[in-house]
mmCIF file of C-alpha atoms and ligand atoms in Angstrom:
data_model
loop_
_atom_site.group_PDB
_atom_site.id
_atom_site.type_symbol
_atom_site.label_atom_id
_atom_site.label_comp_id
_atom_site.label_asym_id
_atom_site.label_seq_id
_atom_site.Cartn_x
_atom_site.Cartn_y
_atom_site.Cartn_z
ATOM 1 C CA MET A 1 -113.927 117.283 118.343
ATOM 2 C CA LYS A 2 -112.876 116.857 114.734
ATOM 3 C CA ASN A 3 -109.737 118.925 115.280
ATOM 4 C CA LEU A 4 -108.860 116.922 118.318
ATOM 5 C CA VAL A 5 -109.115 113.673 116.420
ATOM 6 C CA LEU A 6 -107.012 115.083 113.606
ATOM 7 C CA ALA A 7 -104.313 116.287 116.001
ATOM 8 C CA VAL A 8 -104.205 112.884 117.581
ATOM 9 C CA LEU A 9 -103.977 111.209 114.190
ATOM 10 C CA LEU A 10 -101.102 113.404 113.091
ATOM 11 C CA GLY A 11 -99.268 112.899 116.349
ATOM 12 C CA TYR A 12 -99.533 109.190 116.021
ATOM 13 C CA ALA A 13 -98.752 108.932 112.322
ATOM 14 C CA PRO A 14 -94.964 108.316 112.539
ATOM 15 C CA LEU A 15 -95.608 105.173 114.513
ATOM 16 C CA ALA A 16 -97.482 103.694 111.592
ATOM 17 C CA LEU A 17 -94.160 102.906 109.967
ATOM 18 C CA GLY A 18 -92.941 100.914 112.922
ATOM 19 C CA HIS A 19 -96.113 98.937 112.983
ATOM 20 C CA GLY A 20 -96.053 98.380 109.236
ATOM 21 C CA GLU A 21 -94.044 95.196 109.238
ATOM 22 C CA ASN A 22 -96.561 93.474 111.411
ATOM 23 C CA ALA A 23 -98.695 91.810 108.802
ATOM 24 C CA GLY A 24 -100.696 90.039 111.465
ATOM 25 C CA ALA A 25 -100.728 89.243 115.142
ATOM 26 C CA ALA A 26 -100.998 85.585 114.224
ATOM 27 C CA ALA A 27 -97.407 85.358 113.004
ATOM 28 C CA GLY A 28 -95.095 83.480 115.287
ATOM 29 C CA ILE A 29 -97.566 82.637 118.018
ATOM 30 C CA ASP A 30 -97.275 79.389 119.951
ATOM 31 C CA TYR A 31 -100.958 78.554 120.331
ATOM 32 C CA SER A 32 -100.262 75.720 122.764
ATOM 33 C CA LYS A 33 -99.197 78.393 125.257
ATOM 34 C CA ALA A 34 -102.160 80.680 124.623
ATOM 35 C CA GLU A 35 -103.487 82.332 127.719
ATOM 36 C CA PRO A 36 -107.266 82.168 128.260
ATOM 37 C CA LYS A 37 -109.017 85.519 128.341
ATOM 38 C CA PRO A 38 -112.507 86.346 129.608
ATOM 39 C CA PHE A 39 -113.590 86.477 125.956
ATOM 40 C CA GLY A 40 -111.897 83.296 124.718
ATOM 41 C CA ILE A 41 -108.479 82.078 123.680
ATOM 42 C CA ALA A 42 -106.070 82.522 120.803
ATOM 43 C CA ALA A 43 -106.370 79.737 118.249
ATOM 44 C CA ASP A 44 -104.417 78.844 115.157
ATOM 45 C CA PRO A 45 -106.146 80.654 112.288
ATOM 46 C CA ARG A 46 -105.112 77.794 109.966
ATOM 47 C CA LYS A 47 -107.589 75.645 111.891
ATOM 48 C CA ALA A 48 -110.429 78.062 111.322
ATOM 49 C CA LYS A 49 -113.382 76.886 109.266
ATOM 50 C CA ARG A 50 -114.531 80.417 108.889
ATOM 51 C CA THR A 51 -112.767 83.583 107.810
ATOM 52 C CA ILE A 52 -114.389 86.883 108.632
ATOM 53 C CA ARG A 53 -113.077 89.869 106.813
ATOM 54 C CA VAL A 54 -113.418 93.195 108.578
ATOM 55 C CA ASP A 55 -112.688 96.493 106.852
ATOM 56 C CA LEU A 56 -111.128 99.298 108.892
ATOM 57 C CA THR A 57 -111.755 102.773 107.536
ATOM 58 C CA ASP A 58 -110.827 106.377 108.307
ATOM 59 C CA ASN A 59 -114.401 107.314 109.115
ATOM 60 C CA MET A 60 -113.704 105.354 112.303
ATOM 61 C CA ARG A 61 -115.830 102.375 111.445
ATOM 62 C CA PHE A 62 -115.504 98.649 111.199
ATOM 63 C CA THR A 63 -117.442 96.883 108.453
ATOM 64 C CA PRO A 64 -119.161 94.701 109.456
ATOM 65 C CA ALA A 65 -119.807 96.242 112.856
ATOM 66 C CA VAL A 66 -121.694 93.218 114.178
ATOM 67 C CA ILE A 67 -120.510 89.630 113.853
ATOM 68 C CA ARG A 68 -122.205 86.463 115.054
ATOM 69 C CA VAL A 69 -120.118 83.409 115.869
ATOM 70 C CA ARG A 70 -120.740 80.061 117.501
ATOM 71 C CA ARG A 71 -119.230 79.286 120.846
ATOM 72 C CA GLY A 72 -116.188 77.070 120.382
ATOM 73 C CA GLU A 73 -115.630 77.673 116.676
ATOM 74 C CA VAL A 74 -112.222 78.888 115.583
ATOM 75 C CA VAL A 75 -112.574 82.102 113.658
ATOM 76 C CA ARG A 76 -109.961 83.704 111.473
ATOM 77 C CA PHE A 77 -110.395 87.444 111.379
ATOM 78 C CA VAL A 78 -108.754 89.299 108.547
ATOM 79 C CA ALA A 79 -108.633 92.996 109.359
ATOM 80 C CA ALA A 80 -108.109 95.039 106.211
ATOM 81 C CA ASN A 81 -107.104 98.669 106.621
ATOM 82 C CA LYS A 82 -108.776 100.573 103.798
ATOM 83 C CA GLY A 83 -107.738 103.959 105.150
ATOM 84 C CA GLN A 84 -104.738 106.255 105.107
ATOM 85 C CA VAL A 85 -103.853 105.975 108.791
ATOM 86 C CA LEU A 86 -102.985 103.191 111.188
ATOM 87 C CA HIS A 87 -105.908 101.260 112.607
ATOM 88 C CA GLU A 88 -106.145 98.248 114.814
ATOM 89 C CA MET A 89 -108.570 95.558 115.694
ATOM 90 C CA VAL A 90 -108.448 94.566 119.349
ATOM 91 C CA LEU A 91 -110.809 91.956 120.743
ATOM 92 C CA GLY A 92 -112.052 92.222 124.301
ATOM 93 C CA THR A 93 -114.779 92.889 126.767
ATOM 94 C CA MET A 94 -116.117 96.434 126.811
ATOM 95 C CA GLN A 95 -114.401 97.077 130.132
ATOM 96 C CA GLU A 96 -111.046 95.878 128.866
ATOM 97 C CA LEU A 97 -111.277 97.910 125.694
ATOM 98 C CA LYS A 98 -112.155 101.046 127.647
ATOM 99 C CA GLU A 99 -109.275 100.548 130.055
ATOM 100 C CA HIS A 100 -106.907 99.842 127.205
ATOM 101 C CA ALA A 101 -108.076 102.935 125.308
ATOM 102 C CA GLU A 102 -107.328 105.074 128.388
ATOM 103 C CA LEU A 103 -103.882 103.543 128.646
ATOM 104 C CA MET A 104 -103.213 104.277 124.975
ATOM 105 C CA LYS A 105 -104.104 107.921 125.546
ATOM 106 C CA LYS A 106 -101.596 108.186 128.364
ATOM 107 C CA HIS A 107 -98.881 106.311 126.511
ATOM 108 C CA PRO A 108 -99.492 106.859 122.796
ATOM 109 C CA GLY A 109 -96.201 105.253 121.824
ATOM 110 C CA MET A 110 -96.954 102.077 123.715
ATOM 111 C CA GLU A 111 -95.966 99.071 121.666
ATOM 112 C CA HIS A 112 -97.685 95.853 122.422
ATOM 113 C CA ASP A 113 -98.642 92.887 120.419
ATOM 114 C CA GLU A 114 -100.873 90.155 121.658
ATOM 115 C CA PRO A 115 -102.781 87.401 119.868
ATOM 116 C CA HIS A 116 -106.128 89.144 120.326
ATOM 117 C CA MET A 117 -105.058 92.228 118.421
ATOM 118 C CA ALA A 118 -103.848 93.251 115.000
ATOM 119 C CA HIS A 119 -102.206 96.584 114.259
ATOM 120 C CA VAL A 120 -102.743 97.296 110.607
ATOM 121 C CA ALA A 121 -100.880 99.836 108.505
ATOM 122 C CA PRO A 122 -102.761 101.587 105.676
ATOM 123 C CA GLY A 123 -103.366 99.246 102.767
ATOM 124 C CA GLN A 124 -102.300 96.193 104.780
ATOM 125 C CA SER A 125 -104.219 93.470 106.487
ATOM 126 C CA GLY A 126 -103.715 91.678 109.765
ATOM 127 C CA GLU A 127 -104.904 88.365 111.071
ATOM 128 C CA ILE A 128 -106.324 87.164 114.381
ATOM 129 C CA GLY A 129 -107.152 83.534 115.149
ATOM 130 C CA TRP A 130 -109.616 83.269 117.989
ATOM 131 C CA ARG A 131 -111.917 80.823 119.717
ATOM 132 C CA PHE A 132 -114.734 82.361 121.726
ATOM 133 C CA THR A 133 -115.204 79.958 124.613
ATOM 134 C CA LYS A 134 -118.256 81.528 126.254
ATOM 135 C CA ALA A 135 -121.550 82.711 124.889
ATOM 136 C CA GLY A 136 -122.098 86.414 125.288
ATOM 137 C CA THR A 137 -121.431 89.767 123.744
ATOM 138 C CA TYR A 138 -117.870 90.885 123.162
ATOM 139 C CA TYR A 139 -116.328 93.719 121.241
ATOM 140 C CA TYR A 140 -113.552 94.744 118.921
ATOM 141 C CA GLY A 141 -112.199 98.224 118.987
ATOM 142 C CA CYS A 142 -109.540 100.359 117.426
ATOM 143 C CA LEU A 143 -107.407 101.713 120.239
ATOM 144 C CA VAL A 144 -105.303 104.108 118.211
ATOM 145 C CA PRO A 145 -105.744 107.243 120.363
ATOM 146 C CA GLY A 146 -108.970 109.025 119.457
ATOM 147 C CA HIS A 147 -110.410 106.241 117.324
ATOM 148 C CA PHE A 148 -112.251 104.314 120.017
ATOM 149 C CA GLU A 149 -113.699 107.574 121.333
ATOM 150 C CA ALA A 150 -114.825 108.426 117.791
ATOM 151 C CA GLY A 151 -116.858 105.212 117.739
ATOM 152 C CA MET A 152 -114.500 102.725 116.135
ATOM 153 C CA LEU A 153 -116.105 99.734 117.764
ATOM 154 C CA GLY A 154 -117.747 96.503 116.684
ATOM 155 C CA LYS A 155 -119.648 93.764 118.435
ATOM 156 C CA VAL A 156 -119.245 89.989 118.456
ATOM 157 C CA ILE A 157 -122.270 88.020 119.513
ATOM 158 C CA VAL A 158 -121.297 84.520 120.580
ATOM 159 C CA VAL A 159 -124.163 82.046 120.515
ATOM 160 C CA LYS A 160 -124.262 78.490 121.829
HETATM 161 CU CU1 LIG B 201 -108.593 103.246 113.950
#
């Protein structure tokens, strides 16, 4: 398993450069046109009353791995990559993250950038502004091939 993860990491490494310029998904987003998702809607991080910093590390973990937020509050996530390889923070339902992780395995070079995700080069940080519109349990995962499978997953508990 370890070798597999390593092979995947090495295979993916060159892409890290391409992603490097993306300091945060929040840049250049027109929030008035944000599309509602089952887990909420993109929101201007400048309107957030709360910033939650999440560290992304090469042991395939997010710290913190559990976050509690209030329904309706705008949250600014700052995803800081403390590792040596590309990581990402992608918000979603468990089903969406699983489907997306499968897609990433089939198309490792797939480039996509949406407001609910931040691709973060080593040593950089990315930003996501989000409003969770429904109470429930949602997730954030790293969908760099191999990372999600290795357990790079966190949980957002949205309370009323
Ligand atoms: Cu990762």
